[in-house]
Coordinates of C-alpha atoms in Angstrom, one line a residue:
X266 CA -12.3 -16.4 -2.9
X267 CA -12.1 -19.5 -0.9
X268 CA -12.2 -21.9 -4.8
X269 CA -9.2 -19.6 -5.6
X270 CA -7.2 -20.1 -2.4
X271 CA -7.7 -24.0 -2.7
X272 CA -5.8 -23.3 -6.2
X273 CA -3.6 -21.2 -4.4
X274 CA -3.0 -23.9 -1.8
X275 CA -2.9 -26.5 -4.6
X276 CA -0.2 -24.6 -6.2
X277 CA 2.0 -23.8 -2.9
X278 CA 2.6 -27.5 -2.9
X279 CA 3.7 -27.5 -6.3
X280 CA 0.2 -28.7 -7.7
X281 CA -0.9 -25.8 -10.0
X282 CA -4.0 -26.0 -11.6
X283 CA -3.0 -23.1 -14.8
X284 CA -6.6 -24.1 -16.1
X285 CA -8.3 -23.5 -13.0
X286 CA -6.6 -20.7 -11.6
X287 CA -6.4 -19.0 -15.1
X288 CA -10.2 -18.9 -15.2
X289 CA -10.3 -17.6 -11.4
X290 CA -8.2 -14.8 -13.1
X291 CA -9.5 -14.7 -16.8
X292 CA -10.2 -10.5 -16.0
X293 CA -6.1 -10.6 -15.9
X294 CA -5.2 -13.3 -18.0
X295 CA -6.3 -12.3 -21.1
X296 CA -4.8 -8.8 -21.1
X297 CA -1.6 -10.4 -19.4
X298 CA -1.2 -12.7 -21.8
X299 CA -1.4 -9.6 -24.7
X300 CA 1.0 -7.4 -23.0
X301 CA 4.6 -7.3 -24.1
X302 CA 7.9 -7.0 -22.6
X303 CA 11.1 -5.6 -23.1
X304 CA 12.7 -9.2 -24.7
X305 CA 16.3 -7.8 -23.1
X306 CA 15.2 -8.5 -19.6
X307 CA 11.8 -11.0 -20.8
X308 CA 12.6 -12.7 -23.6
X309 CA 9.9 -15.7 -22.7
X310 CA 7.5 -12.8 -23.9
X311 CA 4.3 -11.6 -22.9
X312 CA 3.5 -10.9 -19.1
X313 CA 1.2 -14.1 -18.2
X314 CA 4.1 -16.3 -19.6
X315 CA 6.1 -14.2 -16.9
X316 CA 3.8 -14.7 -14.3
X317 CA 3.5 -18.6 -14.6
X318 CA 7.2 -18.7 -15.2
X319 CA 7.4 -16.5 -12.0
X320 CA 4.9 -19.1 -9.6
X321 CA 6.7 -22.6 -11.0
X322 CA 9.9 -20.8 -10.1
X323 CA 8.5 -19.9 -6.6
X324 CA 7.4 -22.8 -5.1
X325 CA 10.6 -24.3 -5.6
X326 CA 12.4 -22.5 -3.6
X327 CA 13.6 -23.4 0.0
X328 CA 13.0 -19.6 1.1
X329 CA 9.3 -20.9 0.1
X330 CA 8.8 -23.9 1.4
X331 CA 10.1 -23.1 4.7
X332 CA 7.1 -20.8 5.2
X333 CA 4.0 -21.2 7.0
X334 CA 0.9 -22.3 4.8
X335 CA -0.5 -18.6 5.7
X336 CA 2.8 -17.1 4.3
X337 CA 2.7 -19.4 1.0
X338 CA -0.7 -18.9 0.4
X339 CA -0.2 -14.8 0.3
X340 CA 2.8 -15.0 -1.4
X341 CA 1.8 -17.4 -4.5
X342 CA -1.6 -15.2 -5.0
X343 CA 1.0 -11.9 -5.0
X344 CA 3.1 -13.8 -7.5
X345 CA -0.5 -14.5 -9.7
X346 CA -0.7 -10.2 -9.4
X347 CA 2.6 -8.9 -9.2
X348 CA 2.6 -7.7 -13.1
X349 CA -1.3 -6.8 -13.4
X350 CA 0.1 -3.2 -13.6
X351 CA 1.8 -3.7 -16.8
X352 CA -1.6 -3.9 -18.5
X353 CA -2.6 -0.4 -18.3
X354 CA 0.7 1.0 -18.1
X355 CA 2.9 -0.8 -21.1
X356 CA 3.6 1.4 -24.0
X357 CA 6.4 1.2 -26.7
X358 CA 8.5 4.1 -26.4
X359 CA 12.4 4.8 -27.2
X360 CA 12.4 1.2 -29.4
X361 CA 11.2 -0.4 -26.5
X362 CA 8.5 -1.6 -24.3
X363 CA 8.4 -0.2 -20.7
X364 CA 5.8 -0.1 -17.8
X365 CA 6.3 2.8 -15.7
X366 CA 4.7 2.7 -12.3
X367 CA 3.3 -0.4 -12.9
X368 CA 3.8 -1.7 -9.4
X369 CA 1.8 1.2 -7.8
X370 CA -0.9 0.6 -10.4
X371 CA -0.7 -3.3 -10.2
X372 CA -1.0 -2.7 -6.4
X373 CA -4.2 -0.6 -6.7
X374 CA -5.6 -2.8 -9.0
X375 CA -4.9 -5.9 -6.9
X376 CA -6.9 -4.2 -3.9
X377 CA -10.2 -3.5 -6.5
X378 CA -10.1 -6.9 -7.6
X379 CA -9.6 -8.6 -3.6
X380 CA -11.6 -5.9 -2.1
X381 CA -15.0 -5.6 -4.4
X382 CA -14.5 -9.3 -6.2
X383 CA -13.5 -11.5 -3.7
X384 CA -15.2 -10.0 -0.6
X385 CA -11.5 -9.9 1.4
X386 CA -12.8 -6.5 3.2
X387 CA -14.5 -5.8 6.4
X388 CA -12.5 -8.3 8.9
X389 CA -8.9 -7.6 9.9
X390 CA -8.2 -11.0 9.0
X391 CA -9.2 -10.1 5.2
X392 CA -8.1 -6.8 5.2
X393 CA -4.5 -8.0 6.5
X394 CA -4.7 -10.6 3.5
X395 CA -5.6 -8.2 1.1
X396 CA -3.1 -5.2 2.2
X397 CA -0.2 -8.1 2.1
X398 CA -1.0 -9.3 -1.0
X399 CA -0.2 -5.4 -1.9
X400 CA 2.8 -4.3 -0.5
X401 CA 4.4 -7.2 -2.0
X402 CA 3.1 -6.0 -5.7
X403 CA 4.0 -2.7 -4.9
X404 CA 7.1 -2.8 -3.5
X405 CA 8.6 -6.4 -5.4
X406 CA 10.5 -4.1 -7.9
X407 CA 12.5 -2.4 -4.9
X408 CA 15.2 -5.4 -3.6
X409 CA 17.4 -5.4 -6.3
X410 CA 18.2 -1.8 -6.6
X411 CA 18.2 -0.9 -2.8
X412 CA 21.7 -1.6 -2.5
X413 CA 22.8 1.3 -5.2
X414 CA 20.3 3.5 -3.8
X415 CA 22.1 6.4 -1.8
X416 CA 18.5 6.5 0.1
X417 CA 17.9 2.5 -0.2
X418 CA 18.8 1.8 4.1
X419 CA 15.7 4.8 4.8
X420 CA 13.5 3.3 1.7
X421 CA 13.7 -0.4 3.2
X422 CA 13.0 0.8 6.5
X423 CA 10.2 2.6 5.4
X424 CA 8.9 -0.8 3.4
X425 CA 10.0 -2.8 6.4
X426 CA 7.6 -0.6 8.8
X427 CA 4.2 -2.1 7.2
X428 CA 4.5 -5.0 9.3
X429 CA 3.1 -2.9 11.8
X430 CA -0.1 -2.8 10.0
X431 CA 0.0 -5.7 8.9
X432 CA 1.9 -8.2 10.6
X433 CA 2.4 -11.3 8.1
X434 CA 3.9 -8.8 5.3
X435 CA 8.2 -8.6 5.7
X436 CA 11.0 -8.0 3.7
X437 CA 11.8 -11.6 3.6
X438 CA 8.2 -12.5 1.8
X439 CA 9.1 -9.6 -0.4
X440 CA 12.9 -10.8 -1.1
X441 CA 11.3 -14.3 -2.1
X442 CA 9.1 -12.7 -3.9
X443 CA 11.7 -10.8 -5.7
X444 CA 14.1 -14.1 -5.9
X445 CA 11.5 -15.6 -7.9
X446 CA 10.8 -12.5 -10.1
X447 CA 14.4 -13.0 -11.3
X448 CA 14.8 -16.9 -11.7
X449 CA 10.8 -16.2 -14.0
X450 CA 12.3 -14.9 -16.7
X451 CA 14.4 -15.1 -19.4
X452 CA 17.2 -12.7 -20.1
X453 CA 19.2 -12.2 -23.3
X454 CA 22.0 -11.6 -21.7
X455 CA 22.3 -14.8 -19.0
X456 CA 24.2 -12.5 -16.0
X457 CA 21.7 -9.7 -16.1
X458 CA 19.4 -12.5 -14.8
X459 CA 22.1 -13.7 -12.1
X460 CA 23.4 -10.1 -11.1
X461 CA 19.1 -9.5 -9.9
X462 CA 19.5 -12.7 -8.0
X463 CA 22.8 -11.3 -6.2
X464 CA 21.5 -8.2 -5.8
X465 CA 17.8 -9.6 -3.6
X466 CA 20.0 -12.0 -1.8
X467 CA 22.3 -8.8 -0.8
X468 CA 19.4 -7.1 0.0
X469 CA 18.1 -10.0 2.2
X470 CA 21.6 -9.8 4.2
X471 CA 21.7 -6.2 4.7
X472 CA 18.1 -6.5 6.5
X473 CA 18.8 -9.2 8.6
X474 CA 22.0 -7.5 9.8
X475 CA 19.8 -4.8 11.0
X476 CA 17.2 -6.3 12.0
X477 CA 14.4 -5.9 10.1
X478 CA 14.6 -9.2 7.7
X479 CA 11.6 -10.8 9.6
X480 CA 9.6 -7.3 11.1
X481 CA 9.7 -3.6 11.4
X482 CA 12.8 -1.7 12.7
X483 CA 12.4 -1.4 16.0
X484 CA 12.9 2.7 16.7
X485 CA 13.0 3.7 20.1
X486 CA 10.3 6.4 20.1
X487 CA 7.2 7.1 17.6
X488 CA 8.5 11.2 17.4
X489 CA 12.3 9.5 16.1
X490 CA 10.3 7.0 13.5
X491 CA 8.3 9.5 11.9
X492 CA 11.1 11.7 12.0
X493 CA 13.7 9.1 9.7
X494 CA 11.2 8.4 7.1
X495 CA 10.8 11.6 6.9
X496 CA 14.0 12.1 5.8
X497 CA 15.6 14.5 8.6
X498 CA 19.4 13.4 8.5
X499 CA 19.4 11.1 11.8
X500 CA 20.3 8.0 13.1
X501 CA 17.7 5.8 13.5
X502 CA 19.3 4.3 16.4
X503 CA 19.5 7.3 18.5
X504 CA 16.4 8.5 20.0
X505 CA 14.7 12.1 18.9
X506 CA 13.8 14.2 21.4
X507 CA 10.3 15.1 20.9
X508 CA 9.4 18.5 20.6
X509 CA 5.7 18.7 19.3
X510 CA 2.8 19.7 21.9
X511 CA -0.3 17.9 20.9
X512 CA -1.8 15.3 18.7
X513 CA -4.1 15.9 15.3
X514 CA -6.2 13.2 14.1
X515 CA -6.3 12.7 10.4
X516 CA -9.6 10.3 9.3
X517 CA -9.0 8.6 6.1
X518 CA -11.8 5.8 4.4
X519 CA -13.9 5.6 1.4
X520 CA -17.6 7.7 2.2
X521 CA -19.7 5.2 4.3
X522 CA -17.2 3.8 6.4
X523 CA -17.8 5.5 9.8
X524 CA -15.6 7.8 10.3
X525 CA -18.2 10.2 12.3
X526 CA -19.3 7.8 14.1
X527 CA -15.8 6.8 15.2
X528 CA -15.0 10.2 16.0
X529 CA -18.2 10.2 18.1
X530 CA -17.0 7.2 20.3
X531 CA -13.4 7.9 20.4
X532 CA -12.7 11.7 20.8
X533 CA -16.1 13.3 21.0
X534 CA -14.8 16.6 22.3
X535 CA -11.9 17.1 20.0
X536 CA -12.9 20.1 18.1
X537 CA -13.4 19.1 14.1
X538 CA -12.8 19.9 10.9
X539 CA -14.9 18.3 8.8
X540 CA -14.9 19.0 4.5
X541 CA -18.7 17.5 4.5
X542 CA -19.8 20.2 6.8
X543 CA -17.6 23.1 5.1
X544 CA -19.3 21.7 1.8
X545 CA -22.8 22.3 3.5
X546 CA -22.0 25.9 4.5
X547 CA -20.7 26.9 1.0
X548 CA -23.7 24.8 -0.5
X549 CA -20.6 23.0 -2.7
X550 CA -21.2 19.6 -4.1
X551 CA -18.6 16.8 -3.8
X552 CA -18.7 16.1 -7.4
X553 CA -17.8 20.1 -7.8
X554 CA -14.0 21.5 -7.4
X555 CA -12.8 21.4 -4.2
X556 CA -10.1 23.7 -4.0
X557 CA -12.2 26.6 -2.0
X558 CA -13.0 24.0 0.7
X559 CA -9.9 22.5 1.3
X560 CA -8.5 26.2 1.8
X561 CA -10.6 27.1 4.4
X562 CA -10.5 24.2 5.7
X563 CA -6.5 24.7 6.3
X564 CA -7.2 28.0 7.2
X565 CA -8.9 26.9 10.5
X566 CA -6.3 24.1 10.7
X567 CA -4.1 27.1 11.1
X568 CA -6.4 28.5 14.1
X569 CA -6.5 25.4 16.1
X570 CA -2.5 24.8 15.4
X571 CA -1.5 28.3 16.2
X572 CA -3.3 27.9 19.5
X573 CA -2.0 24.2 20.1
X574 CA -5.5 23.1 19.8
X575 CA -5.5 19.2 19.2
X576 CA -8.3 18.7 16.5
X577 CA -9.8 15.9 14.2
X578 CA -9.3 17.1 10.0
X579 CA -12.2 14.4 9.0
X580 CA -12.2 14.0 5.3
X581 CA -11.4 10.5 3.1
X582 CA -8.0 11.6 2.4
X583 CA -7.7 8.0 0.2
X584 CA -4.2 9.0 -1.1
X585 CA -1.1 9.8 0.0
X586 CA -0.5 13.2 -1.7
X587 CA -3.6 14.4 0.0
X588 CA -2.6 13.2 3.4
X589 CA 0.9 14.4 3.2
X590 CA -0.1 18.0 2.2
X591 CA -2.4 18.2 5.6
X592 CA 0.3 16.2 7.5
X593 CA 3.1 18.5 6.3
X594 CA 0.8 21.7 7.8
X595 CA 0.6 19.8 10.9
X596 CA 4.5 19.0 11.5
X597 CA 5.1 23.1 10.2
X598 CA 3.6 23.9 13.7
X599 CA 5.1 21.0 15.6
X600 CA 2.1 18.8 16.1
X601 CA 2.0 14.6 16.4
X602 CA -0.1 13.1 13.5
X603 CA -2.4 9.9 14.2
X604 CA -3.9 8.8 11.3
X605 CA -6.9 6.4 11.4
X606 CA -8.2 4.9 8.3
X607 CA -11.6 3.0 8.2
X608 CA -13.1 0.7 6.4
X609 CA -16.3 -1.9 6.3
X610 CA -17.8 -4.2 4.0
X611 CA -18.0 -3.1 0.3
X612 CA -22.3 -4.1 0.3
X613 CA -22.4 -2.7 3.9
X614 CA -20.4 1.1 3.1
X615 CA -22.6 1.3 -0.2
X616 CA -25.8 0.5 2.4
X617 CA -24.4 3.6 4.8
X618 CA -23.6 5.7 2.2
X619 CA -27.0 5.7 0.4
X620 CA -28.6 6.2 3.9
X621 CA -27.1 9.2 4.4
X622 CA -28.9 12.8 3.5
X623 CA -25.8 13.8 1.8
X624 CA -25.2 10.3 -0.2
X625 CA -22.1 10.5 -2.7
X626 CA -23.1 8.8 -6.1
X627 CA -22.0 5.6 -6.3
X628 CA -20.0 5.9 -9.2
X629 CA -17.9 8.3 -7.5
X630 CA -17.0 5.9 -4.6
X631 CA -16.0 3.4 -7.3
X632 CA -13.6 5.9 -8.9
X633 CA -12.5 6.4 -5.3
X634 CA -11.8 3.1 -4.9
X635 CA -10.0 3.2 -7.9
X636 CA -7.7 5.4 -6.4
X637 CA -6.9 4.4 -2.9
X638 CA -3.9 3.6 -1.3
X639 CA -4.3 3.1 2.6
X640 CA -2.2 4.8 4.7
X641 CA 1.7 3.3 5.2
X642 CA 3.4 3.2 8.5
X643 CA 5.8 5.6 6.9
X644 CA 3.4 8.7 6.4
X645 CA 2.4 9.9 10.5
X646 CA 3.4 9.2 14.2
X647 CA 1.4 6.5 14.5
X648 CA -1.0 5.1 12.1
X649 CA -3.9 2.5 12.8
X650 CA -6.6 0.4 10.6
X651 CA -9.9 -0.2 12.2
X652 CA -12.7 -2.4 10.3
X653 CA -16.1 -1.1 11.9

């Protein structure tokens, strides 16, 4: 980590090392550099020609080098990653080459590679990094469009509202970002390259006038901001009045990470659900369909909420759809959600995890890995990321 963030730093004062930093990357290089676009909108070809074309662009910019060293530094390695995605997810189709979802899938690759290859997990300080470096992949593809979106003013918002987890990421990094997405290219037609350049810059000038350019929208109440991304028809302005009786707890983290113990130490006579134990009882392995212990599971949900019983659900709940299904029951019965997602040191969580008398094979918590997305401002009440 710390030879590629020299490059990184090299390069943010327009000194990039392609040698160096391509060899730091050769895992994404190689494939990047065999993956094809659509030559209407990339006409200078495959995705790593992009990708340089992207970074020279970048660090040209004023937007850029009016930025901390912290800021450039986390925006030039999210330039290095923001196509990965287009590796696994390019495929000719219609007489042309597309990439669907390839910024969720770059975005979850991204966090493998910094998480189990460069050690950035563990510390707030690297798990900030890390998470930054994400949003920006998975969200760079928004900007130009949110101005025709009839939902784009809730959809920035929502973006916006990770700078509450992690404080360095902002719809200005992401509008640079996106500014030099557009110059990185080569279009055949020249104003479909100028009209994505108009189109970040509006974007940039309808979040500052509202605020939330440089940080989260700043909602009145927790109940009102949960309430808007969810997409009840209010004003975000106006504050909700807050109708829901108690709190539930929803854990999230990869096996190993804590999550009883931090249950012990924080709310140790909250009542609990817990999928590990209901696994236990029904002598169900992890690696085995779940589908009969997540039902009783929401079945005692259902007890607890029916008697406005605050409770802890404890399960890893790595990815959204999960989470919002549980978090959906919870709102039907008019509860608060906290979420609280954990995580530790990749070498450290495998340690835990093998300790334990109910140990989940380690391939499994790879594949997990694979698959997780941390929890977004966006998805509860209130949402917080602890390193333990």
């Amino acid at each position: 980590m710390e030879d590629l963030l020299r490059l990184v730093s090299q390069a943010a004062k327009q000194n990039i090392d392609w040698s160096g930093i391509g060899n730091q990357l050769s895992s994404f290089v190689i494939p990047m550099s065999r993956t094809e676009q659509n030559p209407a909108f990339h006409a200078e070809g495959d995705v790593w020609s992009h990708t340089k074309m992207v970074c020279e662009e970048m660090v040209m910019l004023d937007s850029f080098r009016n930025l901390t060293e912290d800021e450039q530094q986390i925006l030039f390695l999210a330039a290095l990653l923001h196509d990965i995605g287009k590796i696994p997810t390019t495929r000719w189709e219609g007489g042309r080459w597309i990439s669907p979802n390839h910024t969720l899938v770059g975005s979850k690759m991204a966090r493998q590679f910094l998480w189990q290859e460069l050690g950035l997990c563990g510390t707030p300080e690297k798990q900030q990094l890390r998470e930054t470096v994400c949003n920006l992949i998975r969200y760079h593809s928004f900007p130009p469009y949110a101005i025709d979106d009839p939902d784009g003013k809730r959809k920035l918002i929502a973006i916006a509202a990770n700078g509450e987890l992690c404080p360095l990421f902002s719809i200005e990094l992401l509008c640079v970002l996106c500014e030099a997405d557009a110059l990185g290219r080569v279009c055949r037609e020249e104003q479909d390259r100028i009209d994505m350049m108009e189109r970040v810059l509006l974007c940039r000038e309808f979040a500052f006038s509202l605020h939330f350019l440089h940080g989260p929208f700043l909602f009145l109440s927790d109940h009102t901001k949960f309430a808007y991304l969810s997409g009840r028809n209010i004003p975000p302005e106006v504050e909700l009045y807050d109708d829901t009786w108690g709190e539930v707890i929803l854990m999230s983290g990869l096996p190993g990470t804590g999550k009883d113990t931090w249950i012990q130490e924080n709310c140790p006579d909250l009542p609990m659900i817990s999928l590990d134990e209901i696994r236990k009882e029904m002598k169900i392995s992890p690696t085995d369909n779940q589908s009969k212990v997540v039902e009783i599971a929401r079945e005692r949900a259902r007890e607890f909420l029916r008697k406005k019983q605050p409770f802890v659900w404890n399960a890893t709940n790595i990815s959204p759809m999960v989470r919002a299904k549980q978090i959906k029951l919870f709102t039907q019965y008019h509860a608060s959600t906290r979420i609280i997602y954990l995580e530790t040191d990749w070498a450290e969580q495998l340690r835990r995890n093998a300790g334990r008398a109910d140990a989940v094979p380690e391939q499994a918590i790879c594949h997990m890995m694979e698959e997780l997305v941390l929890p977004e401002a966006k998805e509860a009440h209130r949402v917080e990321w602890y390193c333990i």
